[in-house]
Amino acid sequence: LTVAEREHSVRAKTAGSLERYQRSQRALAGGVSTALRRSARPYPLFFDHGKGSQITDVDGNRYVDYCLAWGPLILGHAPAEVSAAIAAQLERGYTYGAQHQLEYEVAEMLQQIIPCADLVCYANSGTEIVQVALRLARAVTGRRRFIKFEGHYHGWDDSVLVSYKPSLEQMQTGGSQPVPAGLGHRGSPDALIARWNDRESVEQLFAQHPGEIASLICEPMLCNSGCISPEPGFLALLREITTANGTALIFDEVITGFRLSLHGGQGYYGVTPDLATFAKAAGGGMPLSVLAGAEEFMQFIAQGKAIHAGTLNGNPIALTAAKATLAILGRDNGVVYERLWSRGERLRQGLEQIVHGRNVPVTTSGGGPVFQLSFMDRPARHYGDTLLADMRRYSDFGLALLDEGIMILPDGRWYTSVAHSEADIDATLAAAERAASVLE
Ligand SMILES: Cc1ncc(COP(=O)(O)O)c(C=O)c1O
C-alpha cells in the first residue's frame, strides 16, 4: 500500500475521532492538552480505554501501544494490582494536604533503590521537580548559572527551554537558542549550553565561568533527542568536573528512572549524581515526581533554607500508584527488567532489520525499555547528528503502522512495557514488515 492509501484507510476507520477532535477544538485550545500531541497524523485520535499493552480508540480500533502515554506506563495500561490499590485509596480520600504514612513508605522504597537518595521530596510533574533541583543547587552553592546540553529536555519552564530542539542554523550561530519571545518565552541568562559526549565543550564552560556554575543537568541517556547513550567515561567526567568545581551534578531521570533499571540511569551506568529527578514511570501513570538527593543538599529543603511547596504534593492517590508500581518492579530483585530488556531488544533489532531490508538508511540506539529508530545511516553522538534523520519518511512509516494497529510516537522513540508479550512483539514485527512498503 502507498502512503495515500494508508492515510485513506486510517481516516475511514477513525471518523469518530475526527468528529471529536473538531468538537474539542471549539472548546479546548488546539483540541489537545499538550502541544506535542497535535502533530499526530492524520489527526489526534481519541481513546476510550487501555489495558495491558493495548489501547482502544473511540471507533473500536485496538492498537499495540508503544507510546505508553509518553513513558509513564512501565507496567502497561491499568495493571490490576495498581488499579485495585488506587480504588481502595479512593474510598479513603484523594488528598489530605497533610501527612500520611504513604509519604514515608514510598520514600523508604525510593531510598532503597536510588543510589543518590539519602532523602527525597515530591511534586506532581517533571517540569516542577527539575525547578526544585535547580533551585536547591543555587541555594547550596550560592551561584546562579547552570549547564545543560543541546537537545536535552527538562520540562517547559522558561529557564530550561533553551537549546531544546535548535535548528541546524541556530546551532551554527552558537550560544543558547531560546524559544522565540513571540511564543511568550523569557530567555534565561543563566543557562550555558554544552554538547553531549563532547568533553571539551564541558571543560570550556567551566574554564570560562570559574566559581559561577551552580549545577550541571543532563538526561543520563539523551532520551529526548535520539536515545543517545553517554560514551564510556563521559558521565564519569561530568561527575569529576562537577565535584572539582563545587557544582551540583543533576541527573534528570524523568525517562531513564525505573526504565533503564530499577536503580535508574545512575544505577545502570554506575555514576551517582548529587541530585536526581524522577517522574513518568515513578507514578505509573499518576501525576507524581520525585527529587532524590544527597543529605547535604536535601537538608536545605528539610530545614526550609530552599523553598519547596505544592498543594497536591505527596497526595495519597499518586503515592498509592507509586507504591504498587515500585512493589511490582522491585519484586524478586527486579526480575521484570530481564523481560523488559529482552523483548524490547528483540523489537529494536527486528525493526532495524526490516527497514534495512528495504534498503533505507536506518540506525537504532538506546535499549529495550526505551529506544530510537532513526532513518539515517549512522548512530548519533550528540543532538546535532539527529538532524540528519529523515523525519518525513519516518512519519509515513508511523502512519502505515497505525493502519496496521501499532501506535508509536512521532519522534522515533519507542517505549516498551512489562505488559508487552512475546506475541505482541511478533505481531508488531509482522505489521512493520507490511508497513515498510511505504518506505520504498
Ligand atoms: C527528561 C525529562 N525531564 C522533564 C520532563 C518534564 O516532565 P513533565 O512532562 O512531567 O513536566 C520530561 C518530559 O517528557 C522529560 O522527558
Tab-separated table of N, CA, C and O in Angstrom, residues 286-384:
chain	number	residue	atom	x	y	z
A	286	MET	N	0.091	8.058	37.261
A	286	MET	CA	-0.492	9.106	38.118
A	286	MET	C	0.524	10.249	38.218
A	286	MET	O	1.733	10.002	38.138
A	287	PRO	N	0.043	11.486	38.414
A	287	PRO	CA	0.983	12.613	38.471
A	287	PRO	C	1.826	12.591	39.751
A	287	PRO	O	1.324	12.886	40.827
A	288	LEU	N	3.071	12.195	39.586
A	288	LEU	CA	3.996	12.181	40.723
A	288	LEU	C	5.401	12.462	40.206
A	288	LEU	O	5.812	11.901	39.195
A	289	SER	N	6.118	13.322	40.887
A	289	SER	CA	7.546	13.453	40.595
A	289	SER	C	8.317	13.450	41.904
A	289	SER	O	7.756	13.724	42.968
A	290	VAL	N	9.591	13.104	41.777
A	290	VAL	CA	10.431	12.877	42.952
A	290	VAL	C	11.778	13.559	42.739
A	290	VAL	O	12.352	13.459	41.651
A	291	LEU	N	12.247	14.240	43.771
A	291	LEU	CA	13.647	14.662	43.787
A	291	LEU	C	14.351	13.800	44.822
A	291	LEU	O	13.891	13.697	45.967
A	292	ALA	N	15.422	13.137	44.391
A	292	ALA	CA	16.220	12.323	45.307
A	292	ALA	C	17.586	12.971	45.381
A	292	ALA	O	18.103	13.445	44.364
A	293	GLY	N	18.180	13.007	46.583
A	293	GLY	CA	19.475	13.669	46.634
A	293	GLY	C	20.292	13.360	47.865
A	293	GLY	O	19.820	12.736	48.823
A	294	ALA	N	21.515	13.835	47.786
A	294	ALA	CA	22.466	13.641	48.874
A	294	ALA	C	22.050	14.500	50.069
A	294	ALA	O	21.496	15.599	49.906
A	295	GLU	N	22.344	13.977	51.239
A	295	GLU	CA	21.968	14.604	52.516
A	295	GLU	C	22.294	16.110	52.557
A	295	GLU	O	21.431	16.927	52.912
A	296	GLU	N	23.530	16.469	52.162
A	296	GLU	CA	23.931	17.879	52.335
A	296	GLU	C	23.090	18.815	51.458
A	296	GLU	O	22.950	19.995	51.766
A	297	PHE	N	22.547	18.308	50.363
A	297	PHE	CA	21.651	19.127	49.543
A	297	PHE	C	20.239	19.103	50.125
A	297	PHE	O	19.630	20.143	50.368
A	298	MET	N	19.735	17.911	50.373
A	298	MET	CA	18.332	17.779	50.779
A	298	MET	C	18.069	18.416	52.144
A	298	MET	O	16.941	18.781	52.450
A	299	GLN	N	19.115	18.574	52.943
A	299	GLN	CA	18.927	19.234	54.241
A	299	GLN	C	18.444	20.677	54.065
A	299	GLN	O	17.775	21.227	54.933
A	300	PHE	N	18.785	21.287	52.927
A	300	PHE	CA	18.311	22.646	52.679
A	300	PHE	C	16.783	22.683	52.570
A	300	PHE	O	16.152	23.669	52.934
A	301	ILE	N	16.215	21.599	52.034
A	301	ILE	CA	14.750	21.523	51.986
A	301	ILE	C	14.230	21.164	53.377
A	301	ILE	O	13.273	21.776	53.879
A	302	ALA	N	14.903	20.202	54.004
A	302	ALA	CA	14.464	19.759	55.337
A	302	ALA	C	14.426	20.942	56.311
A	302	ALA	O	13.524	21.052	57.141
A	303	GLN	N	15.397	21.839	56.189
A	303	GLN	CA	15.490	22.962	57.142
A	303	GLN	C	14.810	24.239	56.637
A	303	GLN	O	14.937	25.291	57.249
A	304	GLY	N	14.146	24.128	55.479
A	304	GLY	CA	13.432	25.297	54.961
A	304	GLY	C	14.347	26.370	54.402
A	304	GLY	O	13.941	27.518	54.234
A	305	LYS	N	15.598	26.006	54.078
A	305	LYS	CA	16.517	27.002	53.504
A	305	LYS	C	16.310	27.146	51.998
A	305	LYS	O	16.850	28.051	51.370
A	306	ALA	N	15.621	26.182	51.383
A	306	ALA	CA	15.224	26.296	49.979
A	306	ALA	C	13.744	25.954	49.943
A	306	ALA	O	13.329	24.953	50.524
A	307	ILE	N	12.976	26.812	49.258
A	307	ILE	CA	11.517	26.619	49.330
A	307	ILE	C	11.063	25.516	48.382
A	307	ILE	O	11.465	25.464	47.223
A	308	HIS	N	10.242	24.651	48.900
A	308	HIS	CA	9.636	23.586	48.105
A	308	HIS	C	8.199	23.476	48.568
A	308	HIS	O	7.946	23.250	49.757
A	309	ALA	N	7.242	23.679	47.639
A	309	ALA	CA	5.838	23.698	48.037
A	309	ALA	C	4.966	23.106	46.937
A	309	ALA	O	5.451	22.791	45.847
A	310	GLY	N	3.675	22.962	47.211
A	310	GLY	CA	2.736	22.439	46.214
A	310	GLY	C	1.523	21.812	46.890
A	310	GLY	O	1.675	20.886	47.685
A	311	THR	N	0.345	22.323	46.562
A	311	THR	CA	-0.893	21.874	47.209
A	311	THR	C	-1.084	20.363	47.133
A	311	THR	O	-1.459	19.722	48.114
A	312	LEU	N	-0.833	19.806	45.959
A	312	LEU	CA	-1.135	18.380	45.775
A	312	LEU	C	0.075	17.475	46.002
A	312	LEU	O	-0.016	16.261	45.798
A	313	ASN	N	1.212	18.062	46.408
A	313	ASN	CA	2.424	17.254	46.623
A	313	ASN	C	2.151	16.101	47.575
A	313	ASN	O	1.568	16.289	48.650
A	314	GLY	N	2.606	14.913	47.212
A	314	GLY	CA	2.501	13.767	48.108
A	314	GLY	C	1.076	13.300	48.320
A	314	GLY	O	0.780	12.673	49.343
A	315	ASN	N	0.193	13.564	47.361
A	315	ASN	CA	-1.204	13.133	47.575
A	315	ASN	C	-1.290	11.608	47.568
A	315	ASN	O	-0.528	10.919	46.900
A	316	PRO	N	-2.226	11.056	48.329
A	316	PRO	CA	-2.245	9.608	48.525
A	316	PRO	C	-2.607	8.790	47.275
A	316	PRO	O	-2.226	7.623	47.193
A	317	ILE	N	-3.284	9.388	46.310
A	317	ILE	CA	-3.609	8.618	45.096
A	317	ILE	C	-2.321	8.351	44.314
A	317	ILE	O	-2.020	7.214	43.934
A	318	ALA	N	-1.547	9.414	44.059
A	318	ALA	CA	-0.289	9.244	43.304
A	318	ALA	C	0.673	8.327	44.068
A	318	ALA	O	1.345	7.483	43.466
A	319	LEU	N	0.731	8.490	45.390
A	319	LEU	CA	1.676	7.664	46.149
A	319	LEU	C	1.214	6.207	46.244
A	319	LEU	O	2.043	5.292	46.295
A	320	THR	N	-0.080	5.981	46.223
A	320	THR	CA	-0.580	4.604	46.170
A	320	THR	C	-0.135	3.959	44.859
A	320	THR	O	0.325	2.806	44.829
A	321	ALA	N	-0.291	4.701	43.753
A	321	ALA	CA	0.123	4.173	42.451
A	321	ALA	C	1.624	3.885	42.453
A	321	ALA	O	2.081	2.852	41.954
A	322	ALA	N	2.399	4.810	43.045
A	322	ALA	CA	3.852	4.623	43.085
A	322	ALA	C	4.224	3.406	43.925
A	322	ALA	O	5.068	2.593	43.532
A	323	LYS	N	3.570	3.269	45.060
A	323	LYS	CA	3.904	2.156	45.951
A	323	LYS	C	3.630	0.816	45.261
A	323	LYS	O	4.472	-0.096	45.285
A	324	ALA	N	2.464	0.720	44.621
A	324	ALA	CA	2.103	-0.539	43.954
A	324	ALA	C	3.022	-0.792	42.749
A	324	ALA	O	3.464	-1.922	42.508
A	325	THR	N	3.338	0.267	42.007
A	325	THR	CA	4.200	0.118	40.819
A	325	THR	C	5.611	-0.303	41.242
A	325	THR	O	6.186	-1.249	40.677
A	326	LEU	N	6.154	0.391	42.243
A	326	LEU	CA	7.519	0.071	42.687
A	326	LEU	C	7.585	-1.337	43.286
A	326	LEU	O	8.594	-2.041	43.136
A	327	ALA	N	6.502	-1.759	43.941
A	327	ALA	CA	6.488	-3.109	44.514
A	327	ALA	C	6.598	-4.150	43.400
A	327	ALA	O	7.353	-5.126	43.514
A	328	ILE	N	5.868	-3.926	42.318
A	328	ILE	CA	5.919	-4.881	41.195
A	328	ILE	C	7.304	-4.847	40.531
A	328	ILE	O	7.910	-5.882	40.265
A	329	LEU	N	7.819	-3.640	40.301
A	329	LEU	CA	9.121	-3.525	39.627
A	329	LEU	C	10.254	-4.142	40.462
A	329	LEU	O	11.211	-4.690	39.919
A	330	GLY	N	10.113	-4.038	41.787
A	330	GLY	CA	11.202	-4.499	42.651
A	330	GLY	C	11.107	-5.963	43.061
A	330	GLY	O	12.050	-6.497	43.664
A	331	ARG	N	9.990	-6.598	42.734
A	331	ARG	CA	9.770	-7.979	43.173
A	331	ARG	C	10.899	-8.908	42.680
A	331	ARG	O	11.377	-8.765	41.566
A	332	ASP	N	11.316	-9.832	43.518
A	332	ASP	CA	12.378	-10.797	43.167
A	332	ASP	C	13.586	-10.087	42.547
A	332	ASP	O	14.052	-10.452	41.452
A	333	ASN	N	14.053	-9.079	43.228
A	333	ASN	CA	15.236	-8.329	42.775
A	333	ASN	C	15.088	-7.734	41.386
A	333	ASN	O	16.051	-7.692	40.605
A	334	GLY	N	13.896	-7.325	41.064
A	334	GLY	CA	13.711	-6.641	39.777
A	334	GLY	C	13.793	-7.566	38.576
A	334	GLY	O	14.260	-7.165	37.508
A	335	VAL	N	13.270	-8.767	38.727
A	335	VAL	CA	13.362	-9.759	37.646
A	335	VAL	C	12.609	-9.312	36.381
A	335	VAL	O	12.959	-9.712	35.268
A	336	VAL	N	11.597	-8.443	36.551
A	336	VAL	CA	10.839	-7.998	35.371
A	336	VAL	C	11.719	-7.263	34.351
A	336	VAL	O	11.380	-7.215	33.169
A	337	TYR	N	12.835	-6.716	34.815
A	337	TYR	CA	13.695	-5.965	33.890
A	337	TYR	C	14.331	-6.862	32.827
A	337	TYR	O	14.603	-6.419	31.721
A	338	GLU	N	14.545	-8.125	33.187
A	338	GLU	CA	15.098	-9.044	32.169
A	338	GLU	C	14.127	-9.156	31.007
A	338	GLU	O	14.509	-9.119	29.840
A	339	ARG	N	12.842	-9.292	31.348
A	339	ARG	CA	11.804	-9.431	30.313
A	339	ARG	C	11.675	-8.123	29.523
A	339	ARG	O	11.600	-8.127	28.301
A	340	LEU	N	11.663	-7.011	30.255
A	340	LEU	CA	11.530	-5.703	29.607
A	340	LEU	C	12.658	-5.496	28.589
A	340	LEU	O	12.434	-5.063	27.460
A	341	TRP	N	13.862	-5.827	28.999
A	341	TRP	CA	15.023	-5.650	28.121
A	341	TRP	C	15.001	-6.632	26.962
A	341	TRP	O	15.217	-6.233	25.811
A	342	SER	N	14.737	-7.926	27.237
A	342	SER	CA	14.898	-8.912	26.160
A	342	SER	C	13.825	-8.713	25.089
A	342	SER	O	14.114	-8.747	23.898
A	343	ARG	N	12.589	-8.434	25.496
A	343	ARG	CA	11.542	-8.223	24.481
A	343	ARG	C	11.778	-6.932	23.724
A	343	ARG	O	11.618	-6.881	22.503
A	344	GLY	N	12.152	-5.888	24.443
A	344	GLY	CA	12.402	-4.604	23.793
A	344	GLY	C	13.571	-4.693	22.816
A	344	GLY	O	13.532	-4.124	21.731
A	345	GLU	N	14.592	-5.423	23.207
A	345	GLU	CA	15.758	-5.564	22.319
A	345	GLU	C	15.400	-6.369	21.063
A	345	GLU	O	15.857	-6.061	19.967
A	346	ARG	N	14.568	-7.393	21.244
A	346	ARG	CA	14.146	-8.172	20.068
A	346	ARG	C	13.370	-7.272	19.109
A	346	ARG	O	13.545	-7.336	17.891
A	347	LEU	N	12.547	-6.413	19.668
A	347	LEU	CA	11.771	-5.485	18.838
A	347	LEU	C	12.703	-4.496	18.134
A	347	LEU	O	12.598	-4.271	16.922
A	348	ARG	N	13.617	-3.900	18.895
A	348	ARG	CA	14.540	-2.908	18.326
A	348	ARG	C	15.330	-3.506	17.162
A	348	ARG	O	15.378	-2.948	16.064
A	349	GLN	N	15.912	-4.677	17.410
A	349	GLN	CA	16.735	-5.294	16.371
A	349	GLN	C	15.892	-5.736	15.173
A	349	GLN	O	16.297	-5.599	14.021
A	350	GLY	N	14.698	-6.263	15.466
A	350	GLY	CA	13.807	-6.715	14.395
A	350	GLY	C	13.398	-5.566	13.494
A	350	GLY	O	13.404	-5.679	12.258
A	351	LEU	N	13.058	-4.436	14.100
A	351	LEU	CA	12.646	-3.268	13.302
A	351	LEU	C	13.800	-2.784	12.432
A	351	LEU	O	13.628	-2.466	11.256
A	352	GLU	N	14.993	-2.751	13.029
A	352	GLU	CA	16.156	-2.287	12.270
A	352	GLU	C	16.384	-3.188	11.049
A	352	GLU	O	16.623	-2.699	9.944
A	353	GLN	N	16.264	-4.499	11.256
A	353	GLN	CA	16.457	-5.433	10.132
A	353	GLN	C	15.417	-5.234	9.037
A	353	GLN	O	15.722	-5.276	7.849
A	354	ILE	N	14.177	-5.025	9.460
A	354	ILE	CA	13.089	-4.857	8.477
A	354	ILE	C	13.341	-3.630	7.601
A	354	ILE	O	13.237	-3.682	6.382
A	355	VAL	N	13.689	-2.519	8.238
A	355	VAL	CA	13.913	-1.285	7.469
A	355	VAL	C	15.164	-1.440	6.598
A	355	VAL	O	15.182	-1.067	5.424
A	356	HIS	N	16.188	-2.032	7.189
A	356	HIS	CA	17.421	-2.282	6.440
A	356	HIS	C	17.132	-3.119	5.190
A	356	HIS	O	17.686	-2.871	4.111
A	357	GLY	N	16.236	-4.077	5.337
A	357	GLY	CA	15.860	-4.957	4.214
A	357	GLY	C	15.228	-4.199	3.058
A	357	GLY	O	15.147	-4.712	1.940
A	358	ARG	N	14.739	-2.999	3.338
A	358	ARG	CA	14.136	-2.186	2.260
A	358	ARG	C	15.154	-1.197	1.690
A	358	ARG	O	14.786	-0.248	0.986
A	359	ASN	N	16.408	-1.396	2.040
A	359	ASN	CA	17.486	-0.520	1.563
A	359	ASN	C	17.298	0.940	1.945
A	359	ASN	O	17.613	1.850	1.171
A	360	VAL	N	16.741	1.147	3.118
A	360	VAL	CA	16.579	2.512	3.629
A	360	VAL	C	17.626	2.693	4.732
A	360	VAL	O	17.792	1.814	5.576
A	361	PRO	N	18.345	3.833	4.734
A	361	PRO	CA	19.313	4.062	5.812
A	361	PRO	C	18.610	4.016	7.164
A	361	PRO	O	17.577	4.664	7.345
A	362	VAL	N	19.140	3.244	8.092
A	362	VAL	CA	18.475	3.106	9.385
A	362	VAL	C	19.505	2.861	10.485
A	362	VAL	O	20.548	2.238	10.248
A	363	THR	N	19.210	3.377	11.648
A	363	THR	CA	20.041	3.069	12.811
A	363	THR	C	19.138	3.068	14.041
A	363	THR	O	18.090	3.728	14.047
A	364	THR	N	19.495	2.291	15.038
A	364	THR	CA	18.742	2.333	16.291
A	364	THR	C	19.715	2.622	17.424
A	364	THR	O	20.917	2.364	17.309
A	365	SER	N	19.176	3.168	18.496
A	365	SER	CA	20.015	3.463	19.668
A	365	SER	C	19.167	3.316	20.914
A	365	SER	O	17.951	3.140	20.831
A	366	GLY	N	19.808	3.415	22.065
A	366	GLY	CA	19.091	3.188	23.312
A	366	GLY	C	19.006	1.695	23.575
A	366	GLY	O	19.823	0.923	23.077
A	367	GLY	N	18.014	1.286	24.348
A	367	GLY	CA	17.888	-0.137	24.669
A	367	GLY	C	16.439	-0.546	24.809
A	367	GLY	O	15.535	0.285	24.677
A	368	GLY	N	16.215	-1.828	25.093
A	368	GLY	CA	14.881	-2.422	25.103
A	368	GLY	C	13.764	-1.585	25.725
A	368	GLY	O	12.711	-1.414	25.119
A	369	PRO	N	13.945	-1.024	26.909
A	369	PRO	CA	12.840	-0.298	27.542
A	369	PRO	C	12.524	1.049	26.893
A	369	PRO	O	11.414	1.539	26.999
A	370	VAL	N	13.520	1.662	26.254
A	370	VAL	CA	13.303	2.911	25.506
A	370	VAL	C	14.398	3.009	24.447
A	370	VAL	O	15.580	2.984	24.759
A	371	PHE	N	13.952	3.015	23.185
A	371	PHE	CA	14.955	3.079	22.111
A	371	PHE	C	14.464	3.989	20.996
A	371	PHE	O	13.308	4.410	20.966
A	372	GLN	N	15.391	4.281	20.092
A	372	GLN	CA	15.107	5.187	18.984
A	372	GLN	C	15.326	4.455	17.671
A	372	GLN	O	16.321	3.757	17.503
A	373	LEU	N	14.379	4.637	16.745
A	373	LEU	CA	14.521	4.134	15.381
A	373	LEU	C	14.678	5.367	14.502
A	373	LEU	O	13.783	6.213	14.459
A	374	SER	N	15.833	5.492	13.858
A	374	SER	CA	16.101	6.703	13.063
A	374	SER	C	16.430	6.320	11.635
A	374	SER	O	17.225	5.410	11.406
A	375	PHE	N	15.854	7.062	10.716
A	375	PHE	CA	16.153	6.817	9.316
A	375	PHE	C	17.359	7.660	8.911
A	375	PHE	O	17.241	8.711	8.286
A	376	MET	N	18.519	7.186	9.301
A	376	MET	CA	19.796	7.796	8.918
A	376	MET	C	20.857	6.705	9.016
A	376	MET	O	20.612	5.652	9.613
A	377	ASP	N	22.018	6.956	8.403
A	377	ASP	CA	22.904	5.815	8.194
A	377	ASP	C	23.960	5.588	9.277
A	377	ASP	O	24.725	4.648	9.200
A	378	ARG	N	24.025	6.475	10.287
A	378	ARG	CA	24.996	6.209	11.346
A	378	ARG	C	24.437	6.691	12.681
A	378	ARG	O	23.612	7.608	12.722
A	379	PRO	N	24.875	6.093	13.760
A	379	PRO	CA	24.360	6.497	15.064
A	379	PRO	C	24.764	7.925	15.412
A	379	PRO	O	25.822	8.393	14.976
A	380	ALA	N	23.913	8.603	16.151
A	380	ALA	CA	24.200	9.979	16.565
A	380	ALA	C	25.079	9.963	17.811
A	380	ALA	O	24.914	9.118	18.683
A	381	ARG	N	26.002	10.924	17.891
A	381	ARG	CA	26.827	11.104	19.106
A	381	ARG	C	26.252	12.194	19.982
A	381	ARG	O	26.444	12.233	21.177
A	382	HIS	N	25.600	13.165	19.322
A	382	HIS	CA	25.027	14.296	20.056
A	382	HIS	C	23.829	14.804	19.278
A	382	HIS	O	23.549	14.333	18.162
A	383	TYR	N	23.155	15.784	19.834
A	383	TYR	CA	21.897	16.262	19.243
A	383	TYR	C	22.029	16.641	17.767
A	383	TYR	O	21.185	16.287	16.947
A	384	GLY	N	23.091	17.381	17.419
A	384	GLY	CA	23.247	17.887	16.046
A	384	GLY	C	23.155	16.762	15.016
A	384	GLY	O	22.567	16.937	13.937
